[in-house]
Coordinates of C-alpha atoms and ligand atoms in Angstrom, one line a residue:
X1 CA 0.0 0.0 0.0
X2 CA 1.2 3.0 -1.0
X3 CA -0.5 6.8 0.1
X4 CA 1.4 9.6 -2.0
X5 CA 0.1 13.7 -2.1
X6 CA 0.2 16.4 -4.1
X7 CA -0.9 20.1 -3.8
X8 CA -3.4 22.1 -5.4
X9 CA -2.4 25.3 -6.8
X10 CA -3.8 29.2 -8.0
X11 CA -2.5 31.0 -10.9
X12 CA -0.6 34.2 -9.9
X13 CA -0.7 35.0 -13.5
X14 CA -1.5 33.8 -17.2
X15 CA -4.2 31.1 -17.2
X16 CA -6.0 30.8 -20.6
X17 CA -3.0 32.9 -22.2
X18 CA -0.5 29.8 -22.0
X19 CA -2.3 27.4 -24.1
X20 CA -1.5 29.9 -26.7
X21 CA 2.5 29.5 -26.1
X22 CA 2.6 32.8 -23.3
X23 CA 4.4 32.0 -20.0
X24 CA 2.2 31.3 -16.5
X25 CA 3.1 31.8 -13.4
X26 CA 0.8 28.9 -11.0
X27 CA 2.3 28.6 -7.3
X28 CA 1.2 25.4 -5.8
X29 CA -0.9 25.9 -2.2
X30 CA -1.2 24.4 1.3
X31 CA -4.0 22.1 0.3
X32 CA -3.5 18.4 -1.2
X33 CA -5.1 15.8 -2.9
X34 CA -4.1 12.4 -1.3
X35 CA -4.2 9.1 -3.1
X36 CA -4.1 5.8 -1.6
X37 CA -3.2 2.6 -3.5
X38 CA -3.2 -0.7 -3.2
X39 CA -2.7 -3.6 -6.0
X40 CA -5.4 -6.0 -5.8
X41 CA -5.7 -9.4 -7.9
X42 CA -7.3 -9.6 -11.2
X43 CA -7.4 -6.0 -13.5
X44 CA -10.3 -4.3 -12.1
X45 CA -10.5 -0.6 -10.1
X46 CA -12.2 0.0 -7.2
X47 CA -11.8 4.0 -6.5
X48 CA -13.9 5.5 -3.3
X49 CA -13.6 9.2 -3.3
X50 CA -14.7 11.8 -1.0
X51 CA -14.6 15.2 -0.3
X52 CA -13.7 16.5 -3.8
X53 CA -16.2 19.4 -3.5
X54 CA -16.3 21.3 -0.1
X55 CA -19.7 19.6 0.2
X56 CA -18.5 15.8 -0.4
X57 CA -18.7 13.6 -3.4
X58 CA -18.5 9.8 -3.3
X59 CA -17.7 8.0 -6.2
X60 CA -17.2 4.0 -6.3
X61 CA -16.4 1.9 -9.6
X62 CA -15.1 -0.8 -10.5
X63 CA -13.8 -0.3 -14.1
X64 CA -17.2 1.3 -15.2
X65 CA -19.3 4.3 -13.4
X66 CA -22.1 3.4 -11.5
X67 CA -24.2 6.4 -11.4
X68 CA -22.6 7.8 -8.1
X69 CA -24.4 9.8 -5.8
X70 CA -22.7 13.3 -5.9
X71 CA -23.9 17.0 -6.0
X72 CA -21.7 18.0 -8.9
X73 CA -22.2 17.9 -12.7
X74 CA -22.2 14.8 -14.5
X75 CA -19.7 16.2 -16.9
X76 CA -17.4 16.7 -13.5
X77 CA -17.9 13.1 -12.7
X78 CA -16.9 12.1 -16.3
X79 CA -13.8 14.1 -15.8
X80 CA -13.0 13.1 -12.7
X81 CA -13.5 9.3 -13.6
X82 CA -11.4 9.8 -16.9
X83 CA -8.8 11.3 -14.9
X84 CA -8.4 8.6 -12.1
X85 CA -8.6 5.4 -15.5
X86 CA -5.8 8.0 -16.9
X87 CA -3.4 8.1 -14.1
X88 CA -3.6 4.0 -13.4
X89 CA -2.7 3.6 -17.2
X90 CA 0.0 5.5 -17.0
X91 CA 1.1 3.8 -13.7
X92 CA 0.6 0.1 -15.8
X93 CA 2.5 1.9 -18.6
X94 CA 5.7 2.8 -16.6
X95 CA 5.6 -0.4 -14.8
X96 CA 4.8 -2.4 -17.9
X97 CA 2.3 -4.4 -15.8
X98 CA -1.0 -3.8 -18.3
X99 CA -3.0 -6.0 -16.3
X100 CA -2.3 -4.7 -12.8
X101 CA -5.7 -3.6 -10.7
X102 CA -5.9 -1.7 -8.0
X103 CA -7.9 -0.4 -4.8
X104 CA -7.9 3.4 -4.9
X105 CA -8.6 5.9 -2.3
X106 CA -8.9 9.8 -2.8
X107 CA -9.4 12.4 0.1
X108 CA -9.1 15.7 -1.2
X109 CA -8.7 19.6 0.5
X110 CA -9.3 20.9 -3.1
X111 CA -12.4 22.0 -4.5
X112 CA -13.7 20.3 -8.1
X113 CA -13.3 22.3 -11.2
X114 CA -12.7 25.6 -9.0
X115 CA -10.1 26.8 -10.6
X116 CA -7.3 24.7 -7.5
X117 CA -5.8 22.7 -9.9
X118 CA -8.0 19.4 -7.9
X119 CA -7.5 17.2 -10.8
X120 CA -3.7 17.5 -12.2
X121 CA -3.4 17.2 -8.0
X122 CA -5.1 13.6 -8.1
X123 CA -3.7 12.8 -11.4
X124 CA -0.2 13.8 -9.8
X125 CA -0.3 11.7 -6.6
X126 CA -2.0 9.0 -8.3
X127 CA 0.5 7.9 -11.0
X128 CA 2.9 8.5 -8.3
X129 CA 1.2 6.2 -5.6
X130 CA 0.0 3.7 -8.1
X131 CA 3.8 3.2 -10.1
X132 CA 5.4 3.0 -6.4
X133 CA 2.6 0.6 -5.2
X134 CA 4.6 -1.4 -8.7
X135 CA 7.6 -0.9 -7.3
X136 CA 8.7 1.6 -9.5
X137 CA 9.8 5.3 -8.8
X138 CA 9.5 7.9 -11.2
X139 CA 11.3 11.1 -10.4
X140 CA 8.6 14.1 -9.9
X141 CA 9.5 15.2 -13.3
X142 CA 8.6 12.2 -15.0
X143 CA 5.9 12.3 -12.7
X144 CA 4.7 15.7 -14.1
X145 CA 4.8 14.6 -17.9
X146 CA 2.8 11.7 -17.6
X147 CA 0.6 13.4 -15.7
X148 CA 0.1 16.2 -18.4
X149 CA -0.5 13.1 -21.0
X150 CA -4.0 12.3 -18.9
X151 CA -5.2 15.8 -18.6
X152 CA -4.2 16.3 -22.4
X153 CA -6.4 13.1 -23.3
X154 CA -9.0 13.9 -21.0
X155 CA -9.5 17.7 -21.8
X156 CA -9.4 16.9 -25.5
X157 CA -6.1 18.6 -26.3
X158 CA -6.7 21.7 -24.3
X159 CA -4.7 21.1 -21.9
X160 CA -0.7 23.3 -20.8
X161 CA 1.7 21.5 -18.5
X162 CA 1.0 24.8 -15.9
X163 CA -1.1 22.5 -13.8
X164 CA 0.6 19.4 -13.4
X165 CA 4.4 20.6 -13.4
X166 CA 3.2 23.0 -10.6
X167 CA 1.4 20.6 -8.5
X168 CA 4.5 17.6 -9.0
X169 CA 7.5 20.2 -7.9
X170 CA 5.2 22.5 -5.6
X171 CA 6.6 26.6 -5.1
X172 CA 6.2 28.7 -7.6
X173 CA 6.7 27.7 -10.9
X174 CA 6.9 29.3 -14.8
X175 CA 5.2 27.5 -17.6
X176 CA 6.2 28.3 -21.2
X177 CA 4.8 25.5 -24.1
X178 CA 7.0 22.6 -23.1
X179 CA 9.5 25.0 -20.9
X180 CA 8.6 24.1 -17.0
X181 CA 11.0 25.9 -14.5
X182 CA 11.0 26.2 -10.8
X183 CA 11.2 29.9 -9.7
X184 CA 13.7 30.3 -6.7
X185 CA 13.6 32.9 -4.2
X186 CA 9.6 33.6 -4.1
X187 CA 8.5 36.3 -1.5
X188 CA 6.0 35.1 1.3
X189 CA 2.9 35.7 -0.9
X190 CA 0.0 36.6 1.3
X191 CA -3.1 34.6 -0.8
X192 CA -6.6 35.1 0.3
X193 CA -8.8 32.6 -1.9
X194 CA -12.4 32.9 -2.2
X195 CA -14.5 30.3 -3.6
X196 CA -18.0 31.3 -4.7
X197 CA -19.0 27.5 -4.4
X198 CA -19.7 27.0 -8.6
X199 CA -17.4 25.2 -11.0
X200 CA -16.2 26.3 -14.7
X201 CA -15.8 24.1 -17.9
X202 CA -12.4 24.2 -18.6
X203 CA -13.2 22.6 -22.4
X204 CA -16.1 25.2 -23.0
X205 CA -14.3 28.3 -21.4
X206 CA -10.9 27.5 -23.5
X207 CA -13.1 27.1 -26.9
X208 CA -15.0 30.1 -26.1
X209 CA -11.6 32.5 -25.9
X210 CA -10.2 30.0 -29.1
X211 CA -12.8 31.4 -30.9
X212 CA -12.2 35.2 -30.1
X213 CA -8.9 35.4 -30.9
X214 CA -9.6 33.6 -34.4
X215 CA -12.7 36.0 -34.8
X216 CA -11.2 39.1 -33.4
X217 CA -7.3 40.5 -33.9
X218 CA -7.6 42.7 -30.6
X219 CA -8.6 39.4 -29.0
X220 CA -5.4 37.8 -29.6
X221 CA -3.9 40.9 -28.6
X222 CA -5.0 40.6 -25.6
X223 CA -3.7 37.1 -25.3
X224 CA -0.5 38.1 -25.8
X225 CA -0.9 41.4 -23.2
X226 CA -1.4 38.5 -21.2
X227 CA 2.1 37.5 -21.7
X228 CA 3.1 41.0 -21.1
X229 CA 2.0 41.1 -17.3
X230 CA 3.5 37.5 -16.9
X231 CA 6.8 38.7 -17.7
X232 CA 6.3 41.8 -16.1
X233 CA 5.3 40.0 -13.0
X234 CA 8.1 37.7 -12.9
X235 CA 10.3 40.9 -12.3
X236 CA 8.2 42.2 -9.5
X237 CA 8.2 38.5 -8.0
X238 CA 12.2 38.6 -8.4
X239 CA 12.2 42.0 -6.8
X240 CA 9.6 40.9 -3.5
X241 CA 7.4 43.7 -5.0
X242 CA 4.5 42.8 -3.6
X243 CA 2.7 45.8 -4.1
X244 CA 3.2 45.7 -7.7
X245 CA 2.4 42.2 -7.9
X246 CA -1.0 42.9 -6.7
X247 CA -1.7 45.5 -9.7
X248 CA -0.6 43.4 -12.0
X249 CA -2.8 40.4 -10.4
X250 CA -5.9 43.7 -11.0
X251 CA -4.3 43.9 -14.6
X252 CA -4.6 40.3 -15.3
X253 CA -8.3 39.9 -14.1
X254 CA -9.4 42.5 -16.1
X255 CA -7.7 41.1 -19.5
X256 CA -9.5 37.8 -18.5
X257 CA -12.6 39.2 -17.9
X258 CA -12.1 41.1 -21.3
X259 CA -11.8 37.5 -23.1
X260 CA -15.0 36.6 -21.4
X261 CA -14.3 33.7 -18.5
X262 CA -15.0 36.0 -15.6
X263 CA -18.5 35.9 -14.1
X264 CA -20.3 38.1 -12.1
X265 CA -19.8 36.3 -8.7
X266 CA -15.9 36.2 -9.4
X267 CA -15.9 39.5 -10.0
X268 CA -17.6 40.1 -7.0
X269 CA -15.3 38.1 -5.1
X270 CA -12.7 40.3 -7.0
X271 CA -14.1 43.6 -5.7
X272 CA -14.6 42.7 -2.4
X273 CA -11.1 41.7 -2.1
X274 CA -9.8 45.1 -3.5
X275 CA -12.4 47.3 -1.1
X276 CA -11.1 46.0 1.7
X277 CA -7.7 47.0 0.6
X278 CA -6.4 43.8 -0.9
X279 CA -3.0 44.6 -2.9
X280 CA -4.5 42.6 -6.1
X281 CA -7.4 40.2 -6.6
X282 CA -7.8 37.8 -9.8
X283 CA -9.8 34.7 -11.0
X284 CA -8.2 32.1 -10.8
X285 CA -7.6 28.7 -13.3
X286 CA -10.4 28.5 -16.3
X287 CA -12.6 30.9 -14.5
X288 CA -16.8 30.6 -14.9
X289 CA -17.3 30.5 -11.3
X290 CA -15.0 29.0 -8.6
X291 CA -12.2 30.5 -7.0
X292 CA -10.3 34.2 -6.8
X293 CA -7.1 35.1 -5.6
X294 CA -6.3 38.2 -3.9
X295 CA -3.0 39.2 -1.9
X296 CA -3.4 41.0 1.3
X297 CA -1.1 40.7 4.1
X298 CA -3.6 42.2 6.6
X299 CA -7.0 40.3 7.7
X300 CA -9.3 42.8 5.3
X301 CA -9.8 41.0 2.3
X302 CA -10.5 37.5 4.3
X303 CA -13.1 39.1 6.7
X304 CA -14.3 41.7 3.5
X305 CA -14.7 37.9 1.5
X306 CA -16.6 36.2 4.2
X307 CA -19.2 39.2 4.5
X308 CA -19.9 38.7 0.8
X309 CA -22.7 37.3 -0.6
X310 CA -22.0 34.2 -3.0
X311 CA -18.8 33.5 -1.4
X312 CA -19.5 30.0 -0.1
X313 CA -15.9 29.8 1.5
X314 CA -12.9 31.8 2.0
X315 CA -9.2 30.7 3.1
X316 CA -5.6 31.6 3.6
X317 CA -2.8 29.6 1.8
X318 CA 0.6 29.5 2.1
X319 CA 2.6 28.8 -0.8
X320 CA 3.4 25.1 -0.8
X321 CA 7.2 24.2 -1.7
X322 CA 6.6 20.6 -1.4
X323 CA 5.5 19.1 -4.4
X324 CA 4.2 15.5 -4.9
X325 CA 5.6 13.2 -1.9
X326 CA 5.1 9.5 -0.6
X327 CA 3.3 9.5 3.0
X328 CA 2.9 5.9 3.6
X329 CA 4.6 2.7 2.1
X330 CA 6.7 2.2 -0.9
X331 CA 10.1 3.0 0.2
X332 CA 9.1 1.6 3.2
X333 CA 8.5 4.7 4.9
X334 CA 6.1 4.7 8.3
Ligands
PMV401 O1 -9.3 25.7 -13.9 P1 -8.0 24.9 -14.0 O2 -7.3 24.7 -12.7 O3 -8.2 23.6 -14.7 O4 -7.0 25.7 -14.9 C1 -7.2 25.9 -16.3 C2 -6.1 26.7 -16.9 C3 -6.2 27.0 -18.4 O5 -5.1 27.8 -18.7 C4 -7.5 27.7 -18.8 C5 -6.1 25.7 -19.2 C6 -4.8 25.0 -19.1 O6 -4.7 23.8 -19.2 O7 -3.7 25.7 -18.9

């Protein structure tokens, strides 16, 4: 039996923009997605899941969905099944056991389709539980490609390596095409998250800006202004300027929202986050409803965000340096 984890993560800047080749800038978060595995005989599955919403979500399969009782979208479900048959391919893959099956348990602190980066989190700690539970170890690199293979199949080719490179080396982390880098030296970066209790589709939102930058020349332009505040805010994270970080976060929403994957409750979120004095707020991830960031070092923005209508949940996170990692078993740890 092996339990390995891996964070969740928010975009500091340049979701959206880095499916067209811009840079991103995700820093992975104090909340994980654990994933327990054990090999079992014969080739089936048999995944129990909970808590992948805030409000709890149980799935249980054994190679096919049974209709599972869950409060989220069936499309959700779908994805989240996908994902899980994804990551214990890969795992038979790089073990070159095809036939291998498996007990699976998820727990998860991250939020479904909010925008947290919850599935490149499960997809990272289960290829890594599931190839250790084979006995083989895959550095978190490797770990981070195959995982990007499962969301790529899975979203239908609209998928960047942001997510899972993020989530399988933790910090913060730039993203350009197939460039993936740590970023040394981060700042303590005071995020506030909000979560206004919806979910986006990632497929649907990422068409829907696809389509305005073939339809509309100011459209891409704005994908690549994008870039512009990536780079500019890679400077600003170099310098510890928190301050200008923060506009550039403001900068960066309003691009998005200009490309159309904001909503109203985000940018409610958004604004109560900045009238309480936060020193940025953005969406965060494919956007349509789920989760902001905002940066604020004092308590305004959290208390500001839990006066707010809509905003189901608000948290602080710490920027989480520790990437995917092996709790229990394997190496024959604990
Ligand atoms: O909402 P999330 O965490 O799945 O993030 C999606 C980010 C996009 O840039 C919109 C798509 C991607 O794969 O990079």
């Amino acid at each position: 039996m092996v339990v390995s984890s891996a964070p969740g993560k928010v975009y500091l800047f340049g979701e959206h923009a880095v499916v067209y080749g811009e840079p991103a800038v995700p820093c992975a978060i104090e909340r994980r997605a654990r994933v327990r595995v054990e090999e079992r005989d014969g080739d089936a599955l048999r995944v129990h899941a909970e808590d992948l919403t805030l409000d709890g979500f149980t799935v249980e399969y054994s190679g096919v969905a049974d209709a599972p009782d869950v409060d989220v979208s069936e499309s959700l479900v779908e994805a989240a099944v996908g994902y899980i048959d994804g990551a214990v391919a890969q795992a038979r893959d790089a073990a070159d056991r095809p036939d291998a099956g498996f007990e699976i348990t998820i727990e998860s602190e991250i939020p479904l389709g909010a925008g947290l980066g919850s599935s490149a989190a499960v997809v990272v700690a289960g290829i890594d539980a599931a190839t250790r539970e084979l006995g083989v170890e895959l550095t978190p690199r490797e770990v981070a490609e195959r995982a990007y293979q499962v969301e790529y199949e899975v979203q239908d080719g609209q998928a960047s390596r942001a997510d899972t490179f993020c989530s399988a080396v933790g910090g913060a982390v730039r993203v350009e095409r197939d460039d993936c880098r740590a970023i040394e030296e981060v700042p303590n970066l005071p995020f506030v998250i909000g979560y206004d209790g919806g979910a986006g589709d990632t497929g649907e939102l990422v068409a829907g800006v696809r389509a305005l930058r073939e339809e509309y020349d100011f459209a891409a332009a704005t994908v690549e202004s994008i870039g512009d505040v990536v780079r500019a805010g890679e400077r600003a994270l170099s310098d510890g300027d928190l301050e200008e970080l923060g506009r550039l976060m403001d900068f960066n929403h309003g691009l998005l929202e200009a490309l159309g994957v904001s909503a109203r409750s985000l940018d409610e979120l958004v604004w109560a986050a900045r009238e309480a004095d936060a020193l940025g707020a953005k969406l965060t991830g494919a956007g349509g409803g789920g989760c902001i960031v905002a940066l604020d070092e004092t308590e305004g923005a959290e208390t500001a965000l839990k006066y707010t209508p809509g905003c189901e949940e608000v948290f602080r996170a710490e920027l989480d340096t520790d990437g995917v990692h092996t709790e229990s078993g394997g190496d024959g740890t604990q």
